[in-house]
mmCIF file of C-alpha atoms and ligand atoms in Angstrom:
data_model
loop_
_atom_site.group_PDB
_atom_site.id
_atom_site.type_symbol
_atom_site.label_atom_id
_atom_site.label_comp_id
_atom_site.label_asym_id
_atom_site.label_seq_id
_atom_site.Cartn_x
_atom_site.Cartn_y
_atom_site.Cartn_z
ATOM 1 C CA MET A 1 15.506 -18.517 5.628
ATOM 2 C CA ARG A 2 12.921 -18.247 2.837
ATOM 3 C CA VAL A 3 9.869 -16.032 3.324
ATOM 4 C CA ALA A 4 6.829 -15.405 1.095
ATOM 5 C CA GLY A 5 5.330 -11.930 1.393
ATOM 6 C CA VAL A 6 1.682 -11.628 0.408
ATOM 7 C CA MET A 7 0.086 -8.267 -0.320
ATOM 8 C CA SER A 8 -3.317 -7.237 -1.622
ATOM 9 C CA GLY A 9 -3.809 -3.498 -1.706
ATOM 10 C CA THR A 10 -6.680 -1.061 -1.786
ATOM 11 C CA SER A 11 -6.829 -1.136 -5.599
ATOM 12 C CA LEU A 12 -8.405 -4.595 -5.287
ATOM 13 C CA ASP A 13 -6.535 -5.644 -8.432
ATOM 14 C CA GLY A 14 -5.427 -8.873 -6.782
ATOM 15 C CA ILE A 15 -2.771 -10.658 -4.748
ATOM 16 C CA ASP A 16 0.982 -10.126 -5.104
ATOM 17 C CA VAL A 17 3.414 -12.711 -3.755
ATOM 18 C CA ALA A 18 7.159 -12.114 -3.404
ATOM 19 C CA ILE A 19 9.533 -14.879 -2.330
ATOM 20 C CA VAL A 20 12.544 -13.576 -0.506
ATOM 21 C CA ASP A 21 15.638 -15.354 0.835
ATOM 22 C CA PHE A 22 17.375 -13.922 3.893
ATOM 23 C CA VAL A 23 21.015 -14.656 4.579
ATOM 24 C CA GLY A 24 21.553 -13.032 7.927
ATOM 25 C CA ASP A 25 19.796 -9.738 7.298
ATOM 26 C CA ASP A 26 20.671 -9.501 3.605
ATOM 27 C CA LEU A 27 17.647 -9.988 1.440
ATOM 28 C CA HIS A 28 17.511 -11.484 -2.017
ATOM 29 C CA VAL A 29 14.273 -11.566 -4.005
ATOM 30 C CA VAL A 30 14.032 -15.063 -5.527
ATOM 31 C CA GLY A 31 10.822 -14.588 -7.487
ATOM 32 C CA GLN A 32 7.354 -13.147 -7.576
ATOM 33 C CA HIS A 33 3.874 -13.844 -8.850
ATOM 34 C CA ALA A 34 0.632 -11.874 -9.199
ATOM 35 C CA VAL A 35 -2.878 -13.347 -9.116
ATOM 36 C CA ALA A 36 -5.806 -11.144 -10.191
ATOM 37 C CA TYR A 37 -8.998 -11.040 -8.117
ATOM 38 C CA PRO A 38 -11.963 -12.342 -10.134
ATOM 39 C CA ASP A 39 -14.647 -9.649 -10.589
ATOM 40 C CA ASP A 40 -17.111 -11.308 -8.211
ATOM 41 C CA VAL A 41 -14.456 -11.433 -5.474
ATOM 42 C CA ARG A 42 -13.643 -7.755 -5.989
ATOM 43 C CA ARG A 43 -17.354 -6.921 -5.722
ATOM 44 C CA ALA A 44 -17.741 -9.017 -2.557
ATOM 45 C CA ILE A 45 -14.844 -7.177 -0.882
ATOM 46 C CA LEU A 46 -16.205 -3.788 -1.932
ATOM 47 C CA ALA A 47 -19.614 -4.740 -0.555
ATOM 48 C CA VAL A 48 -18.215 -5.206 2.965
ATOM 49 C CA SER A 49 -15.640 -2.408 2.862
ATOM 50 C CA ASN A 50 -15.960 0.705 4.997
ATOM 51 C CA SER A 51 -19.636 0.910 5.734
ATOM 52 C CA VAL A 52 -21.960 -0.855 8.124
ATOM 53 C CA THR A 53 -21.965 -4.406 6.897
ATOM 54 C CA HIS A 54 -23.313 -7.882 7.225
ATOM 55 C CA THR A 55 -21.165 -9.888 9.636
ATOM 56 C CA GLY A 56 -21.694 -13.281 8.015
ATOM 57 C CA SER A 57 -20.334 -12.018 4.698
ATOM 58 C CA ILE A 58 -17.248 -10.715 6.459
ATOM 59 C CA ALA A 59 -16.661 -14.035 8.251
ATOM 60 C CA ARG A 60 -17.056 -15.975 4.998
ATOM 61 C CA LEU A 61 -14.715 -13.663 3.130
ATOM 62 C CA HIS A 62 -12.207 -13.904 5.996
ATOM 63 C CA PHE A 63 -11.914 -17.656 5.348
ATOM 64 C CA PHE A 64 -12.420 -17.496 1.582
ATOM 65 C CA LEU A 65 -9.617 -14.972 1.083
ATOM 66 C CA ALA A 66 -7.310 -17.177 3.174
ATOM 67 C CA GLU A 67 -7.880 -19.945 0.602
ATOM 68 C CA LEU A 68 -7.015 -17.499 -2.207
ATOM 69 C CA TYR A 69 -3.856 -16.357 -0.410
ATOM 70 C CA ALA A 70 -2.766 -19.980 0.103
ATOM 71 C CA ASP A 71 -3.427 -20.716 -3.595
ATOM 72 C CA ALA A 72 -1.440 -17.607 -4.591
ATOM 73 C CA VAL A 73 1.541 -18.668 -2.464
ATOM 74 C CA ARG A 74 1.408 -22.173 -3.964
ATOM 75 C CA ALA A 75 1.268 -20.682 -7.483
ATOM 76 C CA ALA A 76 4.200 -18.378 -6.715
ATOM 77 C CA CYS A 77 6.282 -21.348 -5.570
ATOM 78 C CA GLU A 78 5.388 -23.229 -8.752
ATOM 79 C CA ARG A 79 6.336 -20.171 -10.786
ATOM 80 C CA ILE A 80 9.836 -20.074 -9.283
ATOM 81 C CA GLY A 81 10.178 -23.863 -9.419
ATOM 82 C CA ALA A 82 10.546 -24.271 -5.664
ATOM 83 C CA PRO A 83 8.474 -26.617 -3.502
ATOM 84 C CA LEU A 84 6.097 -25.072 -0.976
ATOM 85 C CA VAL A 85 8.068 -26.758 1.815
ATOM 86 C CA SER A 86 11.123 -24.687 0.892
ATOM 87 C CA LEU A 87 9.303 -21.774 2.552
ATOM 88 C CA ASP A 88 10.145 -21.142 6.201
ATOM 89 C CA LEU A 89 7.554 -18.415 6.711
ATOM 90 C CA ILE A 90 4.691 -16.529 5.044
ATOM 91 C CA GLY A 91 3.968 -12.884 5.849
ATOM 92 C CA CYS A 92 0.437 -11.985 4.781
ATOM 93 C CA HIS A 93 -0.945 -8.469 4.927
ATOM 94 C CA GLY A 94 -4.568 -9.487 4.330
ATOM 95 C CA GLN A 95 -7.262 -7.371 2.716
ATOM 96 C CA THR A 96 -8.134 -4.116 4.435
ATOM 97 C CA ILE A 97 -11.889 -3.694 4.671
ATOM 98 C CA PHE A 98 -11.840 -0.898 7.244
ATOM 99 C CA HIS A 99 -9.157 1.492 8.429
ATOM 100 C CA GLU A 100 -9.608 4.329 10.885
ATOM 101 C CA GLY A 101 -6.073 5.075 12.047
ATOM 102 C CA GLU A 102 -7.067 8.272 13.791
ATOM 103 C CA SER A 103 -8.971 7.587 16.997
ATOM 104 C CA ILE A 104 -12.593 8.626 17.346
ATOM 105 C CA GLU A 105 -14.940 8.816 20.318
ATOM 106 C CA PHE A 106 -16.634 5.411 20.470
ATOM 107 C CA LEU A 107 -18.778 4.090 23.342
ATOM 108 C CA GLY A 108 -17.085 6.518 25.687
ATOM 109 C CA ARG A 109 -13.489 5.765 24.687
ATOM 110 C CA ARG A 110 -11.051 6.985 22.060
ATOM 111 C CA ILE A 111 -10.718 4.127 19.588
ATOM 112 C CA ALA A 112 -8.545 3.778 16.475
ATOM 113 C CA SER A 113 -9.191 0.637 14.497
ATOM 114 C CA THR A 114 -8.291 -1.338 11.423
ATOM 115 C CA LEU A 115 -9.448 -4.622 9.959
ATOM 116 C CA GLN A 116 -7.533 -6.835 7.550
ATOM 117 C CA ILE A 117 -9.166 -10.144 6.687
ATOM 118 C CA GLY A 118 -7.794 -13.447 5.359
ATOM 119 C CA ASP A 119 -7.362 -15.874 8.275
ATOM 120 C CA ALA A 120 -3.755 -16.763 9.114
ATOM 121 C CA ALA A 121 -4.560 -20.223 10.539
ATOM 122 C CA VAL A 122 -6.166 -21.338 7.289
ATOM 123 C CA ILE A 123 -3.188 -20.162 5.225
ATOM 124 C CA ALA A 124 -0.741 -21.902 7.576
ATOM 125 C CA LYS A 125 -2.674 -25.174 7.525
ATOM 126 C CA ARG A 126 -3.154 -25.160 3.739
ATOM 127 C CA CYS A 127 0.503 -24.412 3.030
ATOM 128 C CA GLY A 128 2.121 -26.307 5.888
ATOM 129 C CA VAL A 129 4.156 -23.177 6.636
ATOM 130 C CA PRO A 130 3.997 -20.819 9.652
ATOM 131 C CA VAL A 131 2.250 -17.530 8.924
ATOM 132 C CA ILE A 132 2.579 -14.083 10.417
ATOM 133 C CA ALA A 133 -0.381 -11.854 9.604
ATOM 134 C CA ASP A 134 -2.274 -8.889 11.013
ATOM 135 C CA PHE A 135 0.619 -6.447 11.227
ATOM 136 C CA ARG A 136 -1.248 -3.204 11.771
ATOM 137 C CA PRO A 137 -3.014 -3.672 15.160
ATOM 138 C CA ASP A 138 0.294 -3.784 17.092
ATOM 139 C CA ASP A 139 1.161 -0.310 15.892
ATOM 140 C CA ILE A 140 -2.315 1.000 16.745
ATOM 141 C CA ALA A 141 -2.014 -0.581 20.204
ATOM 142 C CA VAL A 142 1.014 1.627 20.918
ATOM 143 C CA GLY A 143 -0.687 4.795 19.727
ATOM 144 C CA GLY A 144 0.149 4.698 16.013
ATOM 145 C CA GLN A 145 -2.162 4.941 13.031
ATOM 146 C CA GLY A 146 -1.265 1.409 11.887
ATOM 147 C CA ALA A 147 -0.020 2.766 8.572
ATOM 148 C CA PRO A 148 2.120 3.147 6.613
ATOM 149 C CA LEU A 149 4.249 0.056 7.224
ATOM 150 C CA ALA A 150 6.295 0.150 4.014
ATOM 151 C CA PRO A 151 8.834 2.638 5.459
ATOM 152 C CA PHE A 152 10.826 -0.163 7.087
ATOM 153 C CA LEU A 153 11.677 -1.678 3.698
ATOM 154 C CA ASP A 154 12.116 1.741 2.071
ATOM 155 C CA TRP A 155 14.665 2.611 4.706
ATOM 156 C CA ARG A 156 16.419 -0.743 4.324
ATOM 157 C CA LEU A 157 16.590 -0.424 0.539
ATOM 158 C CA PHE A 158 17.127 3.245 -0.143
ATOM 159 C CA ARG A 159 18.880 4.917 2.802
ATOM 160 C CA HIS A 160 22.094 6.673 1.918
ATOM 161 C CA SER A 161 24.671 8.455 4.047
ATOM 162 C CA GLN A 162 24.884 11.516 1.761
ATOM 163 C CA PHE A 163 21.674 11.674 -0.284
ATOM 164 C CA GLY A 164 18.145 12.241 0.873
ATOM 165 C CA ARG A 165 15.687 10.050 -0.982
ATOM 166 C CA ILE A 166 11.935 9.796 -1.258
ATOM 167 C CA ALA A 167 10.255 6.421 -1.780
ATOM 168 C CA LEU A 168 6.878 6.909 -3.454
ATOM 169 C CA ASN A 169 4.294 4.138 -3.803
ATOM 170 C CA ILE A 170 1.376 4.768 -6.150
ATOM 171 C CA GLY A 171 -1.225 2.110 -5.368
ATOM 172 C CA GLY A 172 -4.911 2.840 -4.801
ATOM 173 C CA ILE A 173 -3.637 5.473 -2.371
ATOM 174 C CA ALA A 174 -0.260 7.195 -2.835
ATOM 175 C CA ASN A 175 2.259 7.389 -0.015
ATOM 176 C CA ILE A 176 5.807 8.575 0.496
ATOM 177 C CA SER A 177 8.671 7.705 2.827
ATOM 178 C CA VAL A 178 11.071 10.573 3.419
ATOM 179 C CA ILE A 179 14.552 9.169 4.080
ATOM 180 C CA ARG A 180 16.953 12.007 4.724
ATOM 181 C CA ALA A 181 20.722 11.570 4.320
ATOM 182 C CA GLY A 182 22.047 9.389 7.129
ATOM 183 C CA ALA A 183 18.568 8.754 8.554
ATOM 184 C CA SER A 184 17.964 6.076 11.156
ATOM 185 C CA LEU A 185 14.648 4.194 11.043
ATOM 186 C CA GLU A 186 13.328 6.518 13.752
ATOM 187 C CA ASP A 187 14.013 9.518 11.494
ATOM 188 C CA VAL A 188 11.904 8.273 8.595
ATOM 189 C CA ILE A 189 8.745 10.279 8.027
ATOM 190 C CA ALA A 190 6.024 8.718 5.922
ATOM 191 C CA PHE A 191 2.413 9.418 5.112
ATOM 192 C CA ASP A 192 -0.325 9.069 2.525
ATOM 193 C CA THR A 193 -0.221 12.006 0.121
ATOM 194 C CA GLY A 194 -3.799 11.374 -1.067
ATOM 195 C CA PRO A 195 -5.233 9.448 -3.999
ATOM 196 C CA GLY A 196 -3.062 7.237 -6.170
ATOM 197 C CA ASN A 197 -4.964 5.300 -8.809
ATOM 198 C CA MET A 198 -8.177 4.932 -6.837
ATOM 199 C CA VAL A 199 -10.087 7.908 -8.224
ATOM 200 C CA ILE A 200 -8.897 7.230 -11.783
ATOM 201 C CA ASP A 201 -9.903 3.554 -11.463
ATOM 202 C CA GLY A 202 -13.251 4.512 -9.932
ATOM 203 C CA LEU A 203 -14.122 6.893 -12.770
ATOM 204 C CA ILE A 204 -13.151 4.390 -15.453
ATOM 205 C CA GLY A 205 -14.518 1.289 -13.762
ATOM 206 C CA GLY A 206 -11.231 -0.434 -14.574
ATOM 207 C CA PHE A 207 -7.954 1.374 -15.050
ATOM 208 C CA ASP A 208 -6.567 3.958 -17.450
ATOM 209 C CA ARG A 209 -4.050 1.852 -19.371
ATOM 210 C CA ASP A 210 -0.914 3.966 -19.863
ATOM 211 C CA GLY A 211 -2.989 7.063 -19.141
ATOM 212 C CA ALA A 212 -4.581 6.947 -22.602
ATOM 213 C CA VAL A 213 -7.947 8.358 -21.463
ATOM 214 C CA ALA A 214 -6.409 11.166 -19.374
ATOM 215 C CA ARG A 215 -4.219 12.158 -22.307
ATOM 216 C CA ARG A 216 -7.332 12.841 -24.417
ATOM 217 C CA GLY A 217 -8.997 14.955 -21.716
ATOM 218 C CA ARG A 218 -8.666 18.510 -20.421
ATOM 219 C CA VAL A 219 -8.101 19.289 -16.771
ATOM 220 C CA ASN A 220 -11.076 21.085 -15.235
ATOM 221 C CA GLN A 221 -9.191 23.779 -13.295
ATOM 222 C CA PRO A 222 -12.017 25.017 -11.021
ATOM 223 C CA LEU A 223 -12.756 21.455 -9.929
ATOM 224 C CA LEU A 224 -9.056 20.699 -9.451
ATOM 225 C CA GLU A 225 -8.647 23.829 -7.274
ATOM 226 C CA ARG A 226 -11.689 22.868 -5.226
ATOM 227 C CA LEU A 227 -10.369 19.336 -4.663
ATOM 228 C CA LEU A 228 -6.893 20.634 -3.801
ATOM 229 C CA SER A 229 -8.382 22.886 -1.099
ATOM 230 C CA ASP A 230 -9.181 19.814 1.051
ATOM 231 C CA PRO A 231 -7.409 20.510 4.375
ATOM 232 C CA TYR A 232 -6.053 16.919 4.354
ATOM 233 C CA TYR A 233 -3.270 17.924 1.949
ATOM 234 C CA LYS A 234 -2.006 20.688 4.258
ATOM 235 C CA ARG A 235 -2.174 18.638 7.439
ATOM 236 C CA ARG A 236 1.064 17.555 9.055
ATOM 237 C CA PRO A 237 1.845 13.843 9.183
ATOM 238 C CA PRO A 238 1.143 11.288 10.532
ATOM 239 C CA LYS A 239 -1.925 10.971 8.355
ATOM 240 C CA THR A 240 -3.524 8.154 6.413
ATOM 241 C CA ALA A 241 -6.088 8.091 3.631
ATOM 242 C CA GLY A 242 -8.255 5.289 2.275
ATOM 243 C CA ARG A 243 -11.290 4.176 0.383
ATOM 244 C CA GLU A 244 -13.246 6.168 2.989
ATOM 245 C CA GLN A 245 -12.025 9.441 1.425
ATOM 246 C CA TYR A 246 -11.703 8.491 -2.227
ATOM 247 C CA GLY A 247 -14.444 5.946 -2.791
ATOM 248 C CA ALA A 248 -17.881 6.270 -4.347
ATOM 249 C CA GLU A 249 -18.850 9.545 -2.638
ATOM 250 C CA PHE A 250 -15.747 11.306 -3.875
ATOM 251 C CA LEU A 251 -16.538 10.372 -7.471
ATOM 252 C CA ALA A 252 -19.685 12.524 -7.275
ATOM 253 C CA HIS A 253 -17.421 15.599 -7.612
ATOM 254 C CA PHE A 254 -16.804 14.602 -11.227
ATOM 255 C CA ALA A 255 -20.479 14.204 -12.171
ATOM 256 C CA GLY A 256 -21.357 15.899 -15.449
ATOM 257 C CA LEU A 257 -17.805 16.038 -16.815
ATOM 258 C CA PRO A 258 -16.910 14.146 -19.991
ATOM 259 C CA LEU A 259 -15.068 10.981 -18.927
ATOM 260 C CA ALA A 260 -11.723 12.026 -20.436
ATOM 261 C CA ASP A 261 -11.835 15.415 -18.640
ATOM 262 C CA ALA A 262 -12.786 13.736 -15.376
ATOM 263 C CA VAL A 263 -9.900 11.272 -15.659
ATOM 264 C CA ALA A 264 -7.452 14.024 -16.682
ATOM 265 C CA THR A 265 -8.530 16.055 -13.621
ATOM 266 C CA ALA A 266 -8.230 13.036 -11.303
ATOM 267 C CA THR A 267 -4.778 12.265 -12.719
ATOM 268 C CA GLU A 268 -3.707 15.872 -12.157
ATOM 269 C CA LEU A 269 -5.046 15.682 -8.590
ATOM 270 C CA THR A 270 -2.868 12.620 -7.922
ATOM 271 C CA ALA A 271 0.234 14.164 -9.541
ATOM 272 C CA THR A 272 -0.182 17.543 -7.841
ATOM 273 C CA THR A 273 -0.899 16.231 -4.347
ATOM 274 C CA ILE A 274 2.139 13.918 -4.582
ATOM 275 C CA ALA A 275 4.409 16.669 -5.906
ATOM 276 C CA ARG A 276 3.310 19.181 -3.252
ATOM 277 C CA ALA A 277 3.926 16.651 -0.476
ATOM 278 C CA ILE A 278 7.500 15.914 -1.528
ATOM 279 C CA PRO A 279 10.203 17.807 0.378
ATOM 280 C CA ASP A 280 13.709 18.547 -0.741
ATOM 281 C CA ALA A 281 15.628 15.380 -1.688
ATOM 282 C CA SER A 282 17.964 14.177 -4.396
ATOM 283 C CA GLU A 283 15.687 11.549 -5.945
ATOM 284 C CA VAL A 284 12.118 10.266 -5.969
ATOM 285 C CA ILE A 285 11.939 6.465 -6.311
ATOM 286 C CA ALA A 286 8.506 5.289 -7.444
ATOM 287 C CA SER A 287 6.782 1.913 -7.134
ATOM 288 C CA GLY A 288 3.230 0.537 -7.308
ATOM 289 C CA GLY A 289 0.897 0.041 -10.264
ATOM 290 C CA GLY A 290 0.785 3.798 -10.919
ATOM 291 C CA VAL A 291 4.282 3.709 -12.448
ATOM 292 C CA HIS A 292 2.663 2.024 -15.486
ATOM 293 C CA ASN A 293 0.464 5.061 -16.073
ATOM 294 C CA SER A 294 2.974 6.923 -18.239
ATOM 295 C CA TYR A 295 0.808 10.047 -18.392
ATOM 296 C CA LEU A 296 0.611 10.222 -14.589
ATOM 297 C CA MET A 297 4.381 9.769 -14.401
ATOM 298 C CA GLU A 298 4.902 12.562 -16.969
ATOM 299 C CA ARG A 299 2.612 14.937 -15.074
ATOM 300 C CA LEU A 300 4.372 14.113 -11.825
ATOM 301 C CA ALA A 301 7.866 14.514 -13.272
ATOM 302 C CA ALA A 302 6.833 17.912 -14.672
ATOM 303 C CA GLN A 303 5.965 19.140 -11.161
ATOM 304 C CA LEU A 304 9.014 17.747 -9.364
ATOM 305 C CA THR A 305 12.325 19.522 -8.970
ATOM 306 C CA GLN A 306 14.239 16.252 -8.495
ATOM 307 C CA PRO A 307 14.660 13.252 -10.846
ATOM 308 C CA LEU A 308 11.891 10.647 -10.834
ATOM 309 C CA THR A 309 13.078 7.028 -11.069
ATOM 310 C CA THR A 310 11.511 3.681 -10.165
ATOM 311 C CA SER A 311 12.554 1.036 -7.657
ATOM 312 C CA ALA A 312 13.689 -1.135 -10.624
ATOM 313 C CA LYS A 313 16.859 0.982 -10.557
ATOM 314 C CA TYR A 314 17.540 -0.603 -7.140
ATOM 315 C CA GLY A 315 16.680 -4.132 -8.232
ATOM 316 C CA VAL A 316 13.125 -4.144 -6.874
ATOM 317 C CA ASP A 317 10.240 -4.711 -9.296
ATOM 318 C CA PRO A 318 7.889 -1.734 -8.713
ATOM 319 C CA ASP A 319 4.861 -4.066 -8.776
ATOM 320 C CA PHE A 320 6.149 -6.186 -5.896
ATOM 321 C CA LYS A 321 7.787 -3.761 -3.473
ATOM 322 C CA GLU A 322 4.880 -3.978 -1.026
ATOM 323 C CA ALA A 323 4.765 -7.792 -1.169
ATOM 324 C CA ILE A 324 8.507 -7.792 -0.454
ATOM 325 C CA ALA A 325 7.827 -5.400 2.425
ATOM 326 C CA PHE A 326 5.558 -7.948 4.101
ATOM 327 C CA ALA A 327 8.132 -10.713 3.664
ATOM 328 C CA VAL A 328 10.654 -8.414 5.345
ATOM 329 C CA LEU A 329 8.253 -7.406 8.142
ATOM 330 C CA ALA A 330 7.371 -11.067 8.781
ATOM 331 C CA HIS A 331 11.088 -11.871 8.936
ATOM 332 C CA GLU A 332 11.646 -9.059 11.450
ATOM 333 C CA SER A 333 8.768 -10.304 13.642
ATOM 334 C CA PHE A 334 10.056 -13.866 13.406
ATOM 335 C CA MET A 335 13.416 -12.615 14.669
ATOM 336 C CA GLY A 336 11.664 -10.793 17.512
ATOM 337 C CA ARG A 337 12.404 -7.350 16.157
ATOM 338 C CA PRO A 338 10.052 -4.391 15.670
ATOM 339 C CA GLY A 339 8.959 -3.367 12.181
ATOM 340 C CA ASN A 340 6.977 -0.159 12.552
ATOM 341 C CA ALA A 341 8.581 3.231 12.017
ATOM 342 C CA PRO A 342 7.183 5.399 14.836
ATOM 343 C CA GLY A 343 8.020 8.567 12.898
ATOM 344 C CA ALA A 344 5.756 7.316 10.142
ATOM 345 C CA THR A 345 2.793 5.955 12.100
ATOM 346 C CA GLY A 346 2.904 8.249 15.127
ATOM 347 C CA ALA A 347 3.358 5.297 17.488
ATOM 348 C CA ARG A 348 4.787 5.980 20.944
ATOM 349 C CA ARG A 349 7.355 3.251 20.450
ATOM 350 C CA ALA A 350 8.657 0.546 18.160
ATOM 351 C CA ALA A 351 6.586 -2.647 18.257
ATOM 352 C CA ILE A 352 6.958 -6.224 17.107
ATOM 353 C CA LEU A 353 4.197 -6.696 14.550
ATOM 354 C CA GLY A 354 1.780 -9.469 13.703
ATOM 355 C CA LYS A 355 0.131 -12.620 14.976
ATOM 356 C CA ARG A 356 1.539 -16.038 14.335
ATOM 357 C CA ALA A 357 -0.289 -19.136 13.138
ATOM 358 C CA SER A 358 1.291 -22.597 13.091
ATOM 359 C CA PRO A 359 1.157 -25.097 10.217
HETATM 360 N N1 ADP B 401 -0.570 -0.312 -17.530
HETATM 361 C C1 ADP B 401 -1.173 0.446 -16.594
HETATM 362 N N2 ADP B 401 -1.611 1.684 -16.906
HETATM 363 C C2 ADP B 401 -2.210 2.460 -15.996
HETATM 364 N N3 ADP B 401 -2.438 2.092 -14.720
HETATM 365 C C3 ADP B 401 -2.015 0.868 -14.329
HETATM 366 C C4 ADP B 401 -1.358 -0.024 -15.239
HETATM 367 N N4 ADP B 401 -1.053 -1.155 -14.561
HETATM 368 C C5 ADP B 401 -1.500 -0.979 -13.290
HETATM 369 N N5 ADP B 401 -2.090 0.232 -13.144
HETATM 370 C C6 ADP B 401 -2.728 0.806 -11.947
HETATM 371 O O1 ADP B 401 -2.163 0.219 -10.792
HETATM 372 C C7 ADP B 401 -3.194 -0.239 -9.918
HETATM 373 C C8 ADP B 401 -2.678 -1.388 -9.085
HETATM 374 O O2 ADP B 401 -1.590 -0.900 -8.329
HETATM 375 P P1 ADP B 401 -1.088 -1.603 -6.989
HETATM 376 O O3 ADP B 401 0.260 -1.089 -6.725
HETATM 377 O O4 ADP B 401 -1.296 -3.075 -7.095
HETATM 378 O O5 ADP B 401 -2.098 -0.973 -5.951
HETATM 379 P P2 ADP B 401 -2.617 -1.580 -4.568
HETATM 380 O O6 ADP B 401 -1.394 -1.794 -3.725
HETATM 381 O O7 ADP B 401 -3.515 -0.515 -4.026
HETATM 382 O O8 ADP B 401 -3.319 -2.863 -4.940
HETATM 383 C C9 ADP B 401 -4.334 -0.599 -10.860
HETATM 384 O O9 ADP B 401 -5.569 -0.552 -10.198
HETATM 385 C C10 ADP B 401 -4.206 0.489 -11.905
HETATM 386 O O10 ADP B 401 -4.868 1.660 -11.484
HETATM 387 MG MG1 MG B 402 -2.426 -4.442 -5.916
#
């Protein structure tokens, strides 16, 4: 069966599509395609993210993004020279505009919540292919934080009977999956280590190509120490981070610093919080857009005791691992099997994820 996985992460750089063939449970990545968000789309998403927002804008974006996802899937099929109808299923993560995985007191109840938009019915009807979307609420409904969901694929790809391995994804936020030697899915521990590229991107108002700006700057040690003292980094998992922590307000910490010093300090914050979160293992396997920031990778490697590689070593393009993950999670749901890793999300039990829309 052929499944398209569609992912658009917190970086708001755009939409990644991976097309994956399953023979039994063996997966083979057939092709992939990335579509950038236009600037006005990125601004519209930011405008409704996190805070108290205007409902009409959210509803419009919910349907508008579905059109973009459908277009991206069509473009990915064209790219690999396969007709849209060769797809049996689409797994679409959607765009997160709010995530509060830890429950809070709300109207007299404890409520955890998350909201990914991009309507599944519209994608299914446009593409003529069934869609599974909205993966996170199922995990929250059984007591989990709804994130991270990548551990399922990390475990499938990287588990080893004798070596412990760490899968590290550096997107807007950075997260790790800890896969000890011989681990079952239930044994996998995973959590957000803190910022990935989000603070760097926020300071630059774009991204720091190959870490060129950070390389020119000097780390502001007092500020770095102050940022590192955030109790989040010492907390035990499960824990998730988001634009809530590392968005506009966070950038105020860097006010008054020359841009290069600010970016160098933000890069060091990302490298240090990742390195400190990583337990003993034989290898750290990185993915996500952050692997292209060679300065960040150098700073991280310098603080690790184990070798730092990328998922390319295992045949998975680092830019598409998360899109592949949502093809794999959709495939699991389609087969009636759970896809969350309770050790990663804190869920009471495994759960079948997602909602299905028909073509
Ligand atoms: N050549 C590069 N140099 C530095 N950073 C890069 C480069 N290419 C991509 N990135 C970073 O990767 C981010 C996108 O990573 P991605 O894995 O797509 O994150 P997300 O899943 O949050 O969307 C960009 O916002 C940018 O910060
Ligand atoms: Mg992205």
